[in-house]
Coordinates of C-alpha atoms and ligand atoms in Angstrom, one line a residue:
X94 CA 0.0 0.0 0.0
X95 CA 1.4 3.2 -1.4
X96 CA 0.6 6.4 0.6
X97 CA 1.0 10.3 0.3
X98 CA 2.0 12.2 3.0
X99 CA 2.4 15.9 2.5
X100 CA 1.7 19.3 3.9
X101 CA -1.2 21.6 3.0
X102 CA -1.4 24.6 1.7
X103 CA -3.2 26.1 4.2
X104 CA -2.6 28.5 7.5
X105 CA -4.3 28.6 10.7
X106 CA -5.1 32.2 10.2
X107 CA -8.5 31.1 8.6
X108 CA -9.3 28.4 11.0
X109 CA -7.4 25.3 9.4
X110 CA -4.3 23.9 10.9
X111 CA -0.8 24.1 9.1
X112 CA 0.2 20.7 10.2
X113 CA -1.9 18.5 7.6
X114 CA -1.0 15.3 6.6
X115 CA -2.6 13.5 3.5
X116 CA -2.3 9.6 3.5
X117 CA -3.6 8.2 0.4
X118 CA -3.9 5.0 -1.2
X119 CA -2.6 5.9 -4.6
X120 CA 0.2 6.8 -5.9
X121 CA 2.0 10.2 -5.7
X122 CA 0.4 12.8 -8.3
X123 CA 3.2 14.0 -10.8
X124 CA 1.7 17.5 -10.7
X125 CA 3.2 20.1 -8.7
X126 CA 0.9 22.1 -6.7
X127 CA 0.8 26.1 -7.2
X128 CA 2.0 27.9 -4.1
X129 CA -0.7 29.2 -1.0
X130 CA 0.1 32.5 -1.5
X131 CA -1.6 32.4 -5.4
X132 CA -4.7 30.8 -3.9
X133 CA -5.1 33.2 -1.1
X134 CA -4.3 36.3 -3.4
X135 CA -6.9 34.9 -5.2
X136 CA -10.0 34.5 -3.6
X137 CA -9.2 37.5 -1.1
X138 CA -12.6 39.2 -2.3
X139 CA -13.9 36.0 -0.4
X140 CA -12.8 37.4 3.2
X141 CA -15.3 40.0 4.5
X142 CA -14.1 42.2 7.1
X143 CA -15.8 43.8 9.9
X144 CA -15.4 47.2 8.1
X145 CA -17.3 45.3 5.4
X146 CA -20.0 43.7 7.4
X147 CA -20.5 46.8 8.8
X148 CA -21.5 48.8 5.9
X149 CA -23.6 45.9 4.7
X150 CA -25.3 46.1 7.8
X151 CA -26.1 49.9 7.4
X152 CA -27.2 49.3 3.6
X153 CA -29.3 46.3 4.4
X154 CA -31.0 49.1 7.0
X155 CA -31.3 51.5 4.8
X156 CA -32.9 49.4 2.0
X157 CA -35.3 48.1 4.5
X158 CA -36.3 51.5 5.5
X159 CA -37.4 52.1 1.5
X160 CA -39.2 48.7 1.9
X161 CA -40.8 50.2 4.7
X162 CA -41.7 53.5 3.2
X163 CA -44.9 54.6 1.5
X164 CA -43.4 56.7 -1.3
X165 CA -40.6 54.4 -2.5
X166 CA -41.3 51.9 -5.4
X167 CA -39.4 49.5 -6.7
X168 CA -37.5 48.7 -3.9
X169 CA -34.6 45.7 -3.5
X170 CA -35.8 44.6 0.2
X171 CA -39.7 44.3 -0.2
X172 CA -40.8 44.5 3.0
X173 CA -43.7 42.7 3.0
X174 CA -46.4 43.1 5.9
X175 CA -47.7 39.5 7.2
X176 CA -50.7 41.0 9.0
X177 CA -49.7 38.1 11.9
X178 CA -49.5 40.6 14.8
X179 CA -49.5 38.8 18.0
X180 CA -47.5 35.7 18.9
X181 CA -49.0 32.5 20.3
X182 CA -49.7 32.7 24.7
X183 CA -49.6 29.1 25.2
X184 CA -53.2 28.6 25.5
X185 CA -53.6 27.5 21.8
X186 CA -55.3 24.4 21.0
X187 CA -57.9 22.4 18.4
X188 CA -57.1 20.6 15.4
X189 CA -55.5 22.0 12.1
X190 CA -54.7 21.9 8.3
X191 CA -51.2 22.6 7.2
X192 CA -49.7 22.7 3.8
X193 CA -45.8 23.4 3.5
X194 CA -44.8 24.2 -0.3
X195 CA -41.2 26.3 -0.5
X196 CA -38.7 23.7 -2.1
X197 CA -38.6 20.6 -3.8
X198 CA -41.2 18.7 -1.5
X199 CA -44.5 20.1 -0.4
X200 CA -46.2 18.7 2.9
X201 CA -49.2 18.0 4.3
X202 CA -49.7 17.7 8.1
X203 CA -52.7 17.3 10.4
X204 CA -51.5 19.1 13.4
X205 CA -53.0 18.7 17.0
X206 CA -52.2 21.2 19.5
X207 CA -52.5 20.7 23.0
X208 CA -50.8 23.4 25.5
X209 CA -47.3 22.9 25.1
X210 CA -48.0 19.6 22.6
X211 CA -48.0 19.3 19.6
X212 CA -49.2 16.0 17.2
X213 CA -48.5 15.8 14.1
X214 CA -49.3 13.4 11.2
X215 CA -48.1 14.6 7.8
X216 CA -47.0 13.3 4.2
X217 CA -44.2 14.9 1.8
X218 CA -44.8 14.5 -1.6
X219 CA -42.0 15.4 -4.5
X220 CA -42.8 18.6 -6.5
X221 CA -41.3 17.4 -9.8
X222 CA -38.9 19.8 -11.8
X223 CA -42.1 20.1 -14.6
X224 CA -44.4 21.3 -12.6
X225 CA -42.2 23.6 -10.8
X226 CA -41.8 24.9 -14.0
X227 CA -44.9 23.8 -15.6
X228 CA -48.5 26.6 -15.5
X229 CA -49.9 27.6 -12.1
X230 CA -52.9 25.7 -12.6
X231 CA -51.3 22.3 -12.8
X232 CA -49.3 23.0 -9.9
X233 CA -52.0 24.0 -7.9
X234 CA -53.6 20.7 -9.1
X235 CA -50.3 19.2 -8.0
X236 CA -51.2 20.6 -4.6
X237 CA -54.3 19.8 -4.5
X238 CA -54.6 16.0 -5.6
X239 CA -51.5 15.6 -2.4
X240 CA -53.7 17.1 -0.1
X241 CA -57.4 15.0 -1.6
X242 CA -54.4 11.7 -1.1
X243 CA -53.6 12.9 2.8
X244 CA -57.2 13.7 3.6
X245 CA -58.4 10.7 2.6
X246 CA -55.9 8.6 3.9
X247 CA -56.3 10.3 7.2
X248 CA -59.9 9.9 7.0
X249 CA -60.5 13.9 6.9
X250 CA -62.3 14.1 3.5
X251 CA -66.1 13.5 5.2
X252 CA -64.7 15.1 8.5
X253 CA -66.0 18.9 9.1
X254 CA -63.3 21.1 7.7
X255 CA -60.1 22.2 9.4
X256 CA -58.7 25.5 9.6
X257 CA -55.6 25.5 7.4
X258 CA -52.1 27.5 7.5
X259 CA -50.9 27.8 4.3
X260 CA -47.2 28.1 4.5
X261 CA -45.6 29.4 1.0
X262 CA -42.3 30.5 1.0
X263 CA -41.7 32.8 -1.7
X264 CA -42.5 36.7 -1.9
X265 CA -45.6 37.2 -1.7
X266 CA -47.7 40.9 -1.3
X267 CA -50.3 40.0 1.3
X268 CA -53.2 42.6 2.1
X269 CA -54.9 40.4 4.5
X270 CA -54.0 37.2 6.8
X271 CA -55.7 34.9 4.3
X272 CA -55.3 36.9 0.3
X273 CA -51.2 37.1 -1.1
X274 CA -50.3 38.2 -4.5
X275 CA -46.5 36.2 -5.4
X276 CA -44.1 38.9 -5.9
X277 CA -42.0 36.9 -7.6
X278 CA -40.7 32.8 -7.6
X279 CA -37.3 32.1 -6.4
X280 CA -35.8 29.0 -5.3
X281 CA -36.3 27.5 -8.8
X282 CA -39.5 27.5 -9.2
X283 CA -41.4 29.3 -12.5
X284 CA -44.9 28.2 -13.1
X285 CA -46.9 30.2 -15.0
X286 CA -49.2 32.4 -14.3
X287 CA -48.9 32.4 -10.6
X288 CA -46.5 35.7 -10.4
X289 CA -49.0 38.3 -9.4
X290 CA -51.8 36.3 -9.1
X291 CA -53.7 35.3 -5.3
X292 CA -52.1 32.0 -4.1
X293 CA -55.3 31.3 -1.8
X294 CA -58.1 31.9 -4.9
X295 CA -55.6 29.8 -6.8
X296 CA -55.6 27.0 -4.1
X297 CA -59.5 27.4 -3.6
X298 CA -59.9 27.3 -7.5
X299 CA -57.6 24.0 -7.6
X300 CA -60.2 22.1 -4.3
X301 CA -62.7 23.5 -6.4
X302 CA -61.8 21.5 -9.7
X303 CA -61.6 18.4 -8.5
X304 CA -64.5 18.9 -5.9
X305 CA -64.2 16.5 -3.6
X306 CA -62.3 18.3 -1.3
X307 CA -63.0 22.0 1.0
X308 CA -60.7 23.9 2.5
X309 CA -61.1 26.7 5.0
X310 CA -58.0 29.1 4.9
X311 CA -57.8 30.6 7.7
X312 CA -53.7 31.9 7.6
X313 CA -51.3 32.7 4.4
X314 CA -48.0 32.6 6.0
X315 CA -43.9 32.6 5.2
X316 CA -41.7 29.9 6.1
X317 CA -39.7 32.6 8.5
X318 CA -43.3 33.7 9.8
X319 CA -43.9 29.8 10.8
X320 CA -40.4 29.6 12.2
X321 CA -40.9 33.0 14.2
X322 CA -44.2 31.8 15.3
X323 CA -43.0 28.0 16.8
X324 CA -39.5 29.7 18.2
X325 CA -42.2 31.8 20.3
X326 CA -44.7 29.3 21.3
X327 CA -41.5 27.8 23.5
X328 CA -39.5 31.4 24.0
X329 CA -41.9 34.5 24.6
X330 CA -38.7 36.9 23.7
X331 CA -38.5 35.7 20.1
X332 CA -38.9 38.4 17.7
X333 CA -36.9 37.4 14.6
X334 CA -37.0 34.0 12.2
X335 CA -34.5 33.4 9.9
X336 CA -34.4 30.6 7.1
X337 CA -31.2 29.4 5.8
X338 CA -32.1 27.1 3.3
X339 CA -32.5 26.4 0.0
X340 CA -33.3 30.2 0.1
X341 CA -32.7 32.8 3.1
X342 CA -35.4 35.3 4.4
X343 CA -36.1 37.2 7.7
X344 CA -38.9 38.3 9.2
X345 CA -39.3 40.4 12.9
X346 CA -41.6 42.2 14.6
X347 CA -42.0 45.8 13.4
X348 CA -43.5 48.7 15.6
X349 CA -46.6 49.8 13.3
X350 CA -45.4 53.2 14.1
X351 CA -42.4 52.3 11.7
X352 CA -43.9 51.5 8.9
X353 CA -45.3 54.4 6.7
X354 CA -46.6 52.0 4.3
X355 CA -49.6 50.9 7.0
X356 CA -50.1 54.5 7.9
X357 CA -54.2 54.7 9.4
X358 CA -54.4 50.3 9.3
X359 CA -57.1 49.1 10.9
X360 CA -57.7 45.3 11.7
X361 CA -61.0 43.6 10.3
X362 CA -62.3 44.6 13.9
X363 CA -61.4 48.1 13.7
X364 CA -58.4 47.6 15.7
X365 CA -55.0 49.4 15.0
X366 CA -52.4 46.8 16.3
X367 CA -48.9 47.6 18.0
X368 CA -46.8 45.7 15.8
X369 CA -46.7 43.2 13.2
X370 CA -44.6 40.5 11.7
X371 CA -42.5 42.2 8.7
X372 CA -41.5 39.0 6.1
X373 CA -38.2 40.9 5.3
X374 CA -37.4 39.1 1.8
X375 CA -33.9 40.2 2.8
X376 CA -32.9 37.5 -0.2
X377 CA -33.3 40.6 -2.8
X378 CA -30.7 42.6 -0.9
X379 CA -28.6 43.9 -3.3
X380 CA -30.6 43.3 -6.6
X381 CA -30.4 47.2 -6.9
X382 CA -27.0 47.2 -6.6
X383 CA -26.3 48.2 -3.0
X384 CA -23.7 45.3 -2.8
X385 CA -21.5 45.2 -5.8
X386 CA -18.8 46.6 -3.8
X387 CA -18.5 43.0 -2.4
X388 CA -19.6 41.1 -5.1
X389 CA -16.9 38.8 -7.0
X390 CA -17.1 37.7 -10.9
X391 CA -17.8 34.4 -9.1
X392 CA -21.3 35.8 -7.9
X393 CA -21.9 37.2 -11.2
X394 CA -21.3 33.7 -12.7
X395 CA -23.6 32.1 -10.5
X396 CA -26.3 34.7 -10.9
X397 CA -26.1 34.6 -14.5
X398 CA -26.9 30.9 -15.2
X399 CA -29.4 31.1 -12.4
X400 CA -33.1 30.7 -13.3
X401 CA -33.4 34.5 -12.3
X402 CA -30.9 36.5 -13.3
X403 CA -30.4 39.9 -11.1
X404 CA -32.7 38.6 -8.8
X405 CA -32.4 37.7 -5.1
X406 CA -28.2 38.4 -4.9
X407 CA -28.2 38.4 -0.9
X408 CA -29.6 34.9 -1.4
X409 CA -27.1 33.7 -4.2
X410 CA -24.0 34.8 -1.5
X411 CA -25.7 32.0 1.2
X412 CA -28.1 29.9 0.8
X413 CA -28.1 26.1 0.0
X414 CA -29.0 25.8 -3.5
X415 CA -26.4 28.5 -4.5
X416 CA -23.5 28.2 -2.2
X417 CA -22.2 24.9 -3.4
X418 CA -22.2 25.9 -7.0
X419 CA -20.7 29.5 -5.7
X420 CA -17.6 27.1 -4.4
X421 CA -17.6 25.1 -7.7
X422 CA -16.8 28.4 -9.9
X423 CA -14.4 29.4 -7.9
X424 CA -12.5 26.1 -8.4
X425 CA -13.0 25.7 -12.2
X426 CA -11.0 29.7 -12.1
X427 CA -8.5 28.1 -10.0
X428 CA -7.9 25.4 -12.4
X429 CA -8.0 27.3 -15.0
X430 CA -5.3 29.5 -13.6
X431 CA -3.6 26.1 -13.0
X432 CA -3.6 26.8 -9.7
X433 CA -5.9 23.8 -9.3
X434 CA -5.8 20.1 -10.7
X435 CA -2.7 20.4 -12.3
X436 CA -4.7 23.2 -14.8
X437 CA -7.5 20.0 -15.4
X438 CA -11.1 21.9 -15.4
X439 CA -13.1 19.9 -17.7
X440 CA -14.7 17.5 -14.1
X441 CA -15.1 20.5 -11.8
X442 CA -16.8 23.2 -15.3
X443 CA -19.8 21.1 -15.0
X444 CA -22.3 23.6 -13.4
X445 CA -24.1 22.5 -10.4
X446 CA -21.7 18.7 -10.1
X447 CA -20.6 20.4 -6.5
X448 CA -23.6 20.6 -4.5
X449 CA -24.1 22.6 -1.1
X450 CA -24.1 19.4 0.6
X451 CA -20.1 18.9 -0.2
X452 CA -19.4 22.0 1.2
X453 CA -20.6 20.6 4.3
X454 CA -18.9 17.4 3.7
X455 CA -15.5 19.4 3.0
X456 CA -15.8 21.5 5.7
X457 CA -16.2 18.5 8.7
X458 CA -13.2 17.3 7.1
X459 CA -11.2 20.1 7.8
X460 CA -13.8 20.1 11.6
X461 CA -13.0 16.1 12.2
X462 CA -10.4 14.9 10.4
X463 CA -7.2 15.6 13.0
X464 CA -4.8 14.3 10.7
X465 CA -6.1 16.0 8.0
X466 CA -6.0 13.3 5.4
X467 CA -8.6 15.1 3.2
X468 CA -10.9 11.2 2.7
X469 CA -14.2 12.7 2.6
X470 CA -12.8 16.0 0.2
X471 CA -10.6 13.3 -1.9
X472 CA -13.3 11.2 -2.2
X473 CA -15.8 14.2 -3.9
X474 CA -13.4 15.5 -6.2
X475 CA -12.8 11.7 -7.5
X476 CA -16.0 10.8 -7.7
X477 CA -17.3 14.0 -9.5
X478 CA -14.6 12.8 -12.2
X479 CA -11.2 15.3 -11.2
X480 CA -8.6 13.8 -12.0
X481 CA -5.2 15.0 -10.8
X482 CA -5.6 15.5 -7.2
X483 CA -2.7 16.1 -5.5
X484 CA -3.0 15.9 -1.5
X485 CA -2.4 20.1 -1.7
X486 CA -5.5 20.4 -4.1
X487 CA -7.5 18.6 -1.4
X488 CA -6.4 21.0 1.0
X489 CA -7.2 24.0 -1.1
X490 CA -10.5 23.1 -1.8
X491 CA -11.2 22.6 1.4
X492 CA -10.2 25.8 2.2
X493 CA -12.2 27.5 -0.7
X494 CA -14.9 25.9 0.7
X495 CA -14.4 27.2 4.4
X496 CA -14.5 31.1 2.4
X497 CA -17.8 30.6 0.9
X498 CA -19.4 29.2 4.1
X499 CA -17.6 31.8 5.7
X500 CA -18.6 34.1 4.0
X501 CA -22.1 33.1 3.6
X502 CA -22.5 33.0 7.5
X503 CA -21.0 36.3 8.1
X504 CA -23.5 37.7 5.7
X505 CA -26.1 36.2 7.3
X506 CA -24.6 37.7 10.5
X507 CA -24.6 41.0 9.1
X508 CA -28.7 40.7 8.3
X509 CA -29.5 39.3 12.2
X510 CA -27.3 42.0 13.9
X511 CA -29.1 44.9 12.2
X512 CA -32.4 43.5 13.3
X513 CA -31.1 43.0 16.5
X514 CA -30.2 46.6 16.9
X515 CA -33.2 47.6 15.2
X516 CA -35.1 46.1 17.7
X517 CA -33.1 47.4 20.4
X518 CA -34.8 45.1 23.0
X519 CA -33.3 43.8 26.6
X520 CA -33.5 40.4 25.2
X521 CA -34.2 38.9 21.6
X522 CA -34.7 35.6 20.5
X523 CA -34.1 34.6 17.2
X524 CA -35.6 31.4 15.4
X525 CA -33.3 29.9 13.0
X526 CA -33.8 26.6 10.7
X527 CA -33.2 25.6 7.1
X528 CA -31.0 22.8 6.0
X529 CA -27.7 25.0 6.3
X530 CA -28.0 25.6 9.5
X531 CA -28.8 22.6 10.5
X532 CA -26.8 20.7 8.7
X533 CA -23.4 22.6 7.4
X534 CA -20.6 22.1 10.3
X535 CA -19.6 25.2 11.0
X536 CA -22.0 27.6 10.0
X537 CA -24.3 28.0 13.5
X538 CA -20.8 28.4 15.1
X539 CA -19.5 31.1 12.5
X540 CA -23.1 32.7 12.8
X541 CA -22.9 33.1 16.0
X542 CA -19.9 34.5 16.7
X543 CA -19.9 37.2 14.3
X544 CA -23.4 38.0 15.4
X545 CA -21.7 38.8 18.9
X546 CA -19.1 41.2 17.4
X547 CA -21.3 43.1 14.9
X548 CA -24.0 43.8 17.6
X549 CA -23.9 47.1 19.9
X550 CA -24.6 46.2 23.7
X551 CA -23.8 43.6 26.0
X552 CA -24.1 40.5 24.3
X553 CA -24.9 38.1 26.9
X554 CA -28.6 39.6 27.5
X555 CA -29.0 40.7 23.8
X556 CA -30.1 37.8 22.0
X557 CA -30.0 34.4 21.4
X558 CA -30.1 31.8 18.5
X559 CA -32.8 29.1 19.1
X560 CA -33.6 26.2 16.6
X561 CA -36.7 26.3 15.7
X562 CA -38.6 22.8 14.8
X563 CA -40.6 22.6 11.9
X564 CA -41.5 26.3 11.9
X565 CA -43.4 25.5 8.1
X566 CA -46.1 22.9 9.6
X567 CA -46.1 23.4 13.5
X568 CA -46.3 27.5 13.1
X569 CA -48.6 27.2 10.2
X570 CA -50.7 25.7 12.9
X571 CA -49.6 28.4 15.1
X572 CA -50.9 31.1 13.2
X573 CA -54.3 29.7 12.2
X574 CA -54.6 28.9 15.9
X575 CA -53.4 32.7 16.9
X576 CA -55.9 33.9 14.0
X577 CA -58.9 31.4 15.1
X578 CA -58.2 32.8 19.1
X579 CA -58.2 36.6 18.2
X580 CA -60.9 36.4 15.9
X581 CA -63.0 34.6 18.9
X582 CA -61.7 36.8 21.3
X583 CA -62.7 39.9 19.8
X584 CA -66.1 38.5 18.9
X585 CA -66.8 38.0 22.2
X586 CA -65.4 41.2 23.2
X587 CA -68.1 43.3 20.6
X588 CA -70.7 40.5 21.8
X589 CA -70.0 41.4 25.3
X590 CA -69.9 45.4 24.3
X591 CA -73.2 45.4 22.6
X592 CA -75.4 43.8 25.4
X593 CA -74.0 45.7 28.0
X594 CA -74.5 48.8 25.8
X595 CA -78.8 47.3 24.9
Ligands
LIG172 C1 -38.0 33.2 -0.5 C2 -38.6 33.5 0.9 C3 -38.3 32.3 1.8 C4 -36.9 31.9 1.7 C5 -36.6 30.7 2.6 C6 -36.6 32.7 -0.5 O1 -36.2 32.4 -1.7 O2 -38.1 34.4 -1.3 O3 -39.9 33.8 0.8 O4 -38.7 32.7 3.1 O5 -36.5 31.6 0.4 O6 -37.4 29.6 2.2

């Protein structure tokens, strides 16, 4: 057994130890690695600094502010009121309806809550690629033929109808809790015909086609509104969800006295609320420009074979379906500089062969693997067909990776620490979930700690990061349930008014 033992070309300055060893069971590569030095130089756009952050962090403001406004049209950060404006007490309960549809796989879930408990019986179906792409109506027919399969599966076709959250987690301009025009798709997704049309009248017009089933909508929500909502069923002092995901959003809860755009809003009951839920759709950031100063030609290469061109360039810098494929240009230049591969690009130019999920991978190699042999990152490039890898190669790409998810959790940072000072409250929690950060190695960790240095005020009561389960099915329920209580409470309240008044 042959083996290759050599040192990386890495320093501990970005978190990865100098003292690597690479034990392989191949032969020695002929090629002759390019020194660190021409890597580093190269992808020094990936390093933010704090200076950097910072400024993002006052731009990201300031384009929220326009969101906010009543004038301003045409703005990056949307902004988009959720009319969800109380969180739940702890007192909800009954039986609910809730559909999940942001990503490949839509769900359907009966959910029971009880107090504190929550049951919850669901199916995921697969949203294939044609009818993601396909017309509106046959992905609402999608939709609906899932949900006909759950209900009567569950035996809740005959049963009288259940109030149902509708989690959708793309932009959408709501002017009620249960009516929301899509802004525009992201993620992927293009069916036609949906892009400025009512999601709800579209799902309604879908039960109605096939007639056997009803629905009773009782809540349009965001994924980031459901994970805000379940984060606060358990933590009274959340005020933000975040999704970091296939996509990344934000929503918090706004002061109704800060946004101009709801100037005079009155409630169904005549009520002017406090505050409400703001779904940020902080993905946009940037689409107006506001952050080519940080931007590489590696961005612009992803954004340009993207499904949506210009669109959603915060997002394209993070999240899950983009960060992996961010990494994977940033190699192919590096081979093509022959800094890479022994100047062999023809594997890694394939778009989209290096998916977010090797990031990961790569990255709890460098996290795990004490002798840094590199398996798990040797193992990738081989198998997506490289084939000079030198033991140094497997130690620059690993490091290119550790930049983009870097990077992409700093960013992220950036967005969470402006909210936090925004909010400017004793104590903040924040909901987090989506697949990268739950599952990328480092990327809570990086969040965190970067969210602590960018924030003003002592830290230790300021806020803190809380994973929040299943915020698309168990605070879909949450906000029917929140809807269904207020909408009874206030009843009873004009009930009670009115005799006392005859
Ligand atoms: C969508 C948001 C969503 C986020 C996370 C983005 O692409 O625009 O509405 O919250 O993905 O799923």
């Amino acid at each position: 057994m042959s083996s290759i033992v050599c040192h990386p070309l890495i320093d501990t300055q970005n978190g990865i130890a100098t003292d690597a060893r690479i034990k392989k069971q191949r032969p020695p590569p002929l090629v002759v690695s390019r020194p660190r030095d021409l890597i580093q130089e190269s992808c020094e756009r990936l390093v933010l600094s704090d200076q950097q952050l910072r400024r993002i962090m006052t731009l990201m403001e300031k384009s929220m502010e326009q969101g906010l406004s009543a004038s301003k049209k045409n703005v990056a950060v949307k902004m988009l009121p959720t009319y969800v404006d109380a969180v739940p007490n702890g007192t909800e309960k009954g039986d609910f309806l809730a559909l999940d549809l942001g990503g490949t796989n839509f769900r359907v879930l009966h959910i029971k809550l009880e107090g504190k408990e929550t049951k919850m019986t669901g199916k995921i179906f697969r949203v294939p690629e044609s009818i993601m792409r396909g017309t509106g109506e046959a992905l609402f027919d999608h939709i609906a033929d899932c949900m006909a399969k759950f209900m009567e599966e569950n035996n809740l076709k005959d049963a009288p109808k259940l109030p149902l959250g509708f989690t959708f987690s793309f932009p959408c301009e709501q002017d009620g809790l249960t009516k929301g025009k899509l802004v525009t798709w992201t993620k992927g997704f293009k069916a036609s015909g949906v892009e400025g049309a009512d999601v709800v009248t579209m799902l309604r017009d879908a039960c109605h086609r096939r007639k056997d089933i009803d629905i009773d909508v009782v809540a349009l929500l965001n994924d980031t509104v459901g994970t805000l909502m379940a984060c606060a069923f358990q933590e009274n002092t959340c005020q933000i969800g975040v999704i970091v995901g296939t996509g990344t959003n934000a929503c918090y809860m706004e002061r109704l006295d800060r946004i101009p755009k709801l100037a005079g809003y009155v409630d169904e009951h005549g009520v002017t609320p406090e505050e409400m839920i703001i779904n940020t759709e902080w993905g946009a950031f940037g689409d107006d420009g506001t952050m080519d100063f940080l931007r590489t030609k590696w961005d612009d290469a992803v954004d340009r074979e993207s499904i949506n061109p210009g669109q959603h360039l915060y997002e394209k810098m993070i999240s899950g379906m983009y960060m992996g494929e961010c990494a994977r240009v940033v190699l192919e230049d590096l081979a093509k500089q022959g800094l890479l591969f022994g100047g062999h690009s023809d594997a890694i130019s394939i778009p989209h062969c290096f998916p977010t999920k090797f990031v990961s991978e790569i990255d709890s190699d460098l996290l795990e693997d004490d002798d840094r042999t590199f398996q798990k990152t040797y193992q990738i490039l081989e198998d997506i067909g490289v084939e000079m890898i030198t033991a140094n190669d497997c130690a620059n790409v690993a490091y290119v990776c550790s930049l983009i998810s870097t990077r992409a959790a700093h960013l992220t940072a950036a967005g969470i620490a402006m909210l936090l000072n925004r909010i400017n409250k004793k104590q903040v929690t924040v909901g987090v979930d989506g697949s990268v950060y739950r599952f990328h190695p480092t990327y809570p960790t990086l969040l965190d700690a970067k969210i602590a240095e960018l924030i003003v005020g002592d830290i230790e009561v300021r806020y803190k990061l809380m994973l929040s389960e299943d915020g698309s099915g168990r605070g879909a329920a949450l906000v029917a349930a929140v809807a269904t209580r207020l909408k009874e409470e206030k009843l009873a309240a004009l009930s009670s008014s009115s005799s006392s008044s005859n």
